[in-house]
PDB file of C-alpha atoms in Angstrom:
ATOM      1  CA  MET N 507     -35.925 -43.194 -72.726  1.00  0.00           C
ATOM      2  CA  LYS N 508     -33.555 -46.161 -72.789  1.00  0.00           C
ATOM      3  CA  THR N 509     -30.042 -46.641 -71.434  1.00  0.00           C
ATOM      4  CA  ILE N 510     -26.942 -48.501 -72.675  1.00  0.00           C
ATOM      5  CA  ASN N 511     -23.456 -48.822 -71.197  1.00  0.00           C
ATOM      6  CA  THR N 512     -20.747 -47.741 -73.634  1.00  0.00           C
ATOM      7  CA  ARG N 513     -17.087 -46.723 -73.626  1.00  0.00           C
ATOM      8  CA  PHE N 514     -18.454 -43.233 -72.972  1.00  0.00           C
ATOM      9  CA  GLY N 515     -20.218 -44.430 -69.833  1.00  0.00           C
ATOM     10  CA  GLU N 516     -23.929 -44.862 -69.381  1.00  0.00           C
ATOM     11  CA  VAL N 517     -25.824 -43.235 -72.243  1.00  0.00           C
ATOM     12  CA  GLU N 518     -29.501 -42.414 -72.082  1.00  0.00           C
ATOM     13  CA  TYR N 519     -31.236 -42.057 -75.443  1.00  0.00           C
ATOM     14  CA  ASP N 520     -34.609 -41.605 -77.033  1.00  0.00           C
ATOM     15  CA  PRO N 521     -35.358 -44.618 -79.277  1.00  0.00           C
ATOM     16  CA  SER N 522     -36.960 -42.281 -81.816  1.00  0.00           C
ATOM     17  CA  HIS N 523     -33.495 -40.774 -82.432  1.00  0.00           C
ATOM     18  CA  ILE N 524     -31.898 -44.054 -83.508  1.00  0.00           C
ATOM     19  CA  ILE N 525     -30.399 -44.108 -86.997  1.00  0.00           C
ATOM     20  CA  HIS N 526     -31.411 -47.410 -88.570  1.00  0.00           C
ATOM     21  CA  PHE N 527     -29.176 -49.058 -91.182  1.00  0.00           C
ATOM     22  CA  PRO N 528     -31.499 -51.634 -92.816  1.00  0.00           C
ATOM     23  CA  GLU N 529     -28.501 -53.422 -94.399  1.00  0.00           C
ATOM     24  CA  GLY N 530     -26.039 -52.790 -91.563  1.00  0.00           C
ATOM     25  CA  LEU N 531     -22.538 -51.609 -92.404  1.00  0.00           C
ATOM     26  CA  VAL N 532     -20.137 -53.231 -94.857  1.00  0.00           C
ATOM     27  CA  GLY N 533     -18.732 -56.291 -93.079  1.00  0.00           C
ATOM     28  CA  LEU N 534     -20.969 -55.629 -90.057  1.00  0.00           C
ATOM     29  CA  ASP N 535     -24.401 -56.376 -91.445  1.00  0.00           C
ATOM     30  CA  GLN N 536     -25.700 -57.480 -88.026  1.00  0.00           C
ATOM     31  CA  LEU N 537     -25.208 -53.958 -86.603  1.00  0.00           C
ATOM     32  CA  LYS N 538     -28.226 -51.899 -87.634  1.00  0.00           C
ATOM     33  CA  ASN N 539     -29.070 -49.332 -84.938  1.00  0.00           C
ATOM     34  CA  PHE N 540     -26.887 -46.370 -83.997  1.00  0.00           C
ATOM     35  CA  LEU N 541     -26.909 -43.096 -82.079  1.00  0.00           C
ATOM     36  CA  VAL N 542     -25.060 -39.891 -82.895  1.00  0.00           C
ATOM     37  CA  MET N 543     -22.781 -38.897 -80.026  1.00  0.00           C
ATOM     38  CA  PRO N 544     -21.236 -35.429 -80.097  1.00  0.00           C
ATOM     39  CA  ASN N 545     -17.481 -35.301 -79.668  1.00  0.00           C
ATOM     40  CA  LYS N 546     -16.349 -33.653 -76.408  1.00  0.00           C
ATOM     41  CA  LYS N 547     -13.873 -31.525 -78.349  1.00  0.00           C
ATOM     42  CA  GLN N 548     -15.173 -28.872 -80.727  1.00  0.00           C
ATOM     43  CA  GLY N 549     -14.558 -29.696 -84.351  1.00  0.00           C
ATOM     44  CA  PRO N 550     -15.834 -31.583 -87.379  1.00  0.00           C
ATOM     45  CA  LEU N 551     -15.750 -35.093 -85.858  1.00  0.00           C
ATOM     46  CA  PHE N 552     -18.505 -36.945 -84.033  1.00  0.00           C
ATOM     47  CA  TRP N 553     -19.177 -40.474 -82.844  1.00  0.00           C
ATOM     48  CA  ILE N 554     -21.713 -42.981 -84.109  1.00  0.00           C
ATOM     49  CA  GLN N 555     -22.497 -45.362 -81.235  1.00  0.00           C
ATOM     50  CA  CYS N 556     -23.966 -48.790 -81.933  1.00  0.00           C
ATOM     51  CA  VAL N 557     -27.035 -49.661 -79.860  1.00  0.00           C
ATOM     52  CA  ASP N 558     -27.024 -53.344 -80.913  1.00  0.00           C
ATOM     53  CA  ASP N 559     -23.432 -53.784 -79.649  1.00  0.00           C
ATOM     54  CA  PRO N 560     -22.550 -50.987 -77.206  1.00  0.00           C
ATOM     55  CA  ALA N 561     -18.840 -51.882 -77.417  1.00  0.00           C
ATOM     56  CA  PHE N 562     -18.819 -50.652 -81.039  1.00  0.00           C
ATOM     57  CA  ALA N 563     -18.527 -46.962 -81.970  1.00  0.00           C
ATOM     58  CA  PHE N 564     -16.704 -45.102 -84.709  1.00  0.00           C
ATOM     59  CA  LEU N 565     -15.786 -41.562 -85.709  1.00  0.00           C
ATOM     60  CA  VAL N 566     -17.395 -39.879 -88.715  1.00  0.00           C
ATOM     61  CA  THR N 567     -17.198 -36.498 -90.395  1.00  0.00           C
ATOM     62  CA  ASP N 568     -18.623 -34.575 -93.313  1.00  0.00           C
ATOM     63  CA  PRO N 569     -15.960 -35.220 -95.975  1.00  0.00           C
ATOM     64  CA  THR N 570     -16.678 -31.907 -97.715  1.00  0.00           C
ATOM     65  CA  ASN N 571     -14.995 -30.191 -94.758  1.00  0.00           C
ATOM     66  CA  PHE N 572     -11.741 -31.520 -96.244  1.00  0.00           C
ATOM     67  CA  PHE N 573     -12.514 -32.418 -99.885  1.00  0.00           C
ATOM     68  CA  LEU N 574     -14.551 -29.610-101.431  1.00  0.00           C
ATOM     69  CA  ASP N 575     -15.152 -31.470-104.701  1.00  0.00           C
ATOM     70  CA  TYR N 576     -16.382 -34.705-103.061  1.00  0.00           C
ATOM     71  CA  VAL N 577     -20.003 -35.253-104.089  1.00  0.00           C
ATOM     72  CA  VAL N 578     -22.051 -38.400-103.605  1.00  0.00           C
ATOM     73  CA  LEU N 579     -25.714 -38.414-104.612  1.00  0.00           C
ATOM     74  CA  PRO N 580     -27.962 -41.386-103.862  1.00  0.00           C
ATOM     75  CA  ASP N 581     -29.309 -43.216-106.885  1.00  0.00           C
ATOM     76  CA  GLU N 582     -32.926 -44.338-107.195  1.00  0.00           C
ATOM     77  CA  ASN N 583     -32.294 -47.686-105.450  1.00  0.00           C
ATOM     78  CA  GLU N 584     -30.452 -45.989-102.568  1.00  0.00           C
ATOM     79  CA  ARG N 585     -33.213 -43.375-102.182  1.00  0.00           C
ATOM     80  CA  GLU N 586     -35.743 -46.193-101.981  1.00  0.00           C
ATOM     81  CA  LYS N 587     -33.731 -47.935 -99.234  1.00  0.00           C
ATOM     82  CA  LEU N 588     -33.463 -44.623 -97.362  1.00  0.00           C
ATOM     83  CA  GLY N 589     -37.168 -43.927 -97.842  1.00  0.00           C
ATOM     84  CA  ILE N 590     -36.671 -40.533 -99.473  1.00  0.00           C
ATOM     85  CA  ALA N 591     -37.918 -38.879-102.658  1.00  0.00           C
ATOM     86  CA  GLU N 592     -35.610 -37.668-105.422  1.00  0.00           C
ATOM     87  CA  ASN N 593     -35.225 -34.254-103.765  1.00  0.00           C
ATOM     88  CA  GLY N 594     -35.196 -35.608-100.166  1.00  0.00           C
ATOM     89  CA  ALA N 595     -32.414 -34.465 -97.851  1.00  0.00           C
ATOM     90  CA  CYS N 596     -29.430 -36.798 -97.734  1.00  0.00           C
ATOM     91  CA  PHE N 597     -26.144 -36.147 -95.950  1.00  0.00           C
ATOM     92  CA  VAL N 598     -22.862 -37.867 -96.734  1.00  0.00           C
ATOM     93  CA  LEU N 599     -20.529 -38.955 -93.945  1.00  0.00           C
ATOM     94  CA  SER N 600     -17.119 -40.616 -93.999  1.00  0.00           C
ATOM     95  CA  ILE N 601     -15.714 -42.993 -91.419  1.00  0.00           C
ATOM     96  CA  VAL N 602     -12.548 -41.579 -89.870  1.00  0.00           C
ATOM     97  CA  SER N 603      -9.494 -43.679 -88.973  1.00  0.00           C
ATOM     98  CA  VAL N 604      -6.612 -42.528 -86.804  1.00  0.00           C
ATOM     99  CA  SER N 605      -3.425 -44.593 -87.020  1.00  0.00           C
ATOM    100  CA  GLU N 606      -1.082 -45.258 -84.116  1.00  0.00           C
ATOM    101  CA  HIS N 607       1.105 -42.474 -85.594  1.00  0.00           C
ATOM    102  CA  LYS N 608      -1.845 -40.031 -85.375  1.00  0.00           C
ATOM    103  CA  GLU N 609      -2.332 -39.994 -89.171  1.00  0.00           C
ATOM    104  CA  ILE N 610      -5.971 -39.302 -89.999  1.00  0.00           C
ATOM    105  CA  THR N 611      -7.638 -40.860 -93.022  1.00  0.00           C
ATOM    106  CA  LEU N 612     -11.200 -40.877 -94.353  1.00  0.00           C
ATOM    107  CA  ASN N 613     -13.032 -43.728 -96.031  1.00  0.00           C
ATOM    108  CA  LEU N 614     -14.108 -41.928 -99.205  1.00  0.00           C
ATOM    109  CA  SER N 615     -14.803 -45.135-101.132  1.00  0.00           C
ATOM    110  CA  GLY N 616     -17.411 -46.349 -98.610  1.00  0.00           C
ATOM    111  CA  PRO N 617     -19.417 -43.278 -97.566  1.00  0.00           C
ATOM    112  CA  ILE N 618     -22.493 -43.364 -95.362  1.00  0.00           C
ATOM    113  CA  LEU N 619     -25.676 -41.798 -96.717  1.00  0.00           C
ATOM    114  CA  TYR N 620     -27.971 -40.451 -94.000  1.00  0.00           C
ATOM    115  CA  ALA N 621     -31.587 -39.384 -94.535  1.00  0.00           C
ATOM    116  CA  PRO N 622     -32.669 -37.219 -91.564  1.00  0.00           C
ATOM    117  CA  GLU N 623     -36.378 -37.313 -92.398  1.00  0.00           C
ATOM    118  CA  THR N 624     -36.495 -41.133 -92.082  1.00  0.00           C
ATOM    119  CA  ASN N 625     -33.535 -41.628 -89.681  1.00  0.00           C
ATOM    120  CA  LYS N 626     -32.138 -44.239 -92.046  1.00  0.00           C
ATOM    121  CA  GLY N 627     -28.549 -44.768 -93.064  1.00  0.00           C
ATOM    122  CA  LEU N 628     -26.872 -46.740 -95.803  1.00  0.00           C
ATOM    123  CA  GLN N 629     -23.218 -47.411 -96.475  1.00  0.00           C
ATOM    124  CA  VAL N 630     -22.443 -47.504-100.188  1.00  0.00           C
ATOM    125  CA  ILE N 631     -19.376 -48.574-102.131  1.00  0.00           C
ATOM    126  CA  LEU N 632     -18.066 -46.192-104.796  1.00  0.00           C
ATOM    127  CA  GLU N 633     -16.189 -47.610-107.734  1.00  0.00           C
ATOM    128  CA  ASP N 634     -14.121 -44.505-108.329  1.00  0.00           C
ATOM    129  CA  PRO N 635     -10.335 -44.903-108.424  1.00  0.00           C
ATOM    130  CA  ARG N 636      -9.870 -41.402-106.980  1.00  0.00           C
ATOM    131  CA  TYR N 637     -11.179 -42.595-103.605  1.00  0.00           C
ATOM    132  CA  ASP N 638      -9.752 -45.053-101.128  1.00  0.00           C
ATOM    133  CA  THR N 639     -10.800 -46.545 -97.806  1.00  0.00           C
ATOM    134  CA  ARG N 640      -7.879 -44.695 -96.209  1.00  0.00           C
ATOM    135  CA  THR N 641      -7.672 -41.380 -98.032  1.00  0.00           C
ATOM    136  CA  PRO N 642      -5.234 -39.070 -96.207  1.00  0.00           C
ATOM    137  CA  LEU N 643      -6.399 -35.590 -95.339  1.00  0.00           C
ATOM    138  CA  PRO N 644      -5.188 -32.945 -97.778  1.00  0.00           C
ATOM    139  CA  THR N 645      -2.019 -31.159 -96.786  1.00  0.00           C
ATOM    140  CA  VAL N 646      -1.738 -27.408 -96.598  1.00  0.00           C
ATOM    141  CA  GLU N 647       1.300 -25.813 -98.170  1.00  0.00           C
ATOM    142  CA  LYS N 648       3.147 -23.330 -95.945  1.00  0.00           C
TER     143      LYS N 648
END
């Protein structure tokens, strides 16, 4: 077990549970190793904590909790980077932003692909005009 000091306090973790991003994140290519941190409140959000820079963490969620028709499948090149076969398990996550006015948006144009069998992650960029880096959550009509 190893320990890091984070905004959540001292966190002990098993190095075998690290999610490795071989290419880092978009704009943060030096950050490659992360831990999943459950959110203290029940719900669809959880934290990804950086091990390389313990001051860095961000919220993520499964975007299909909010956008039922959102589907992202890794292509052959992405599967190779994740170390998975064509039918290998791959989950899609979206980075969550919360504005100072408590407006929640999801980055649907830059999803994270996560392969649980290899513990590898990859952020991809979608060139689909339907998706934005700050896509508001759908509203429910009363």
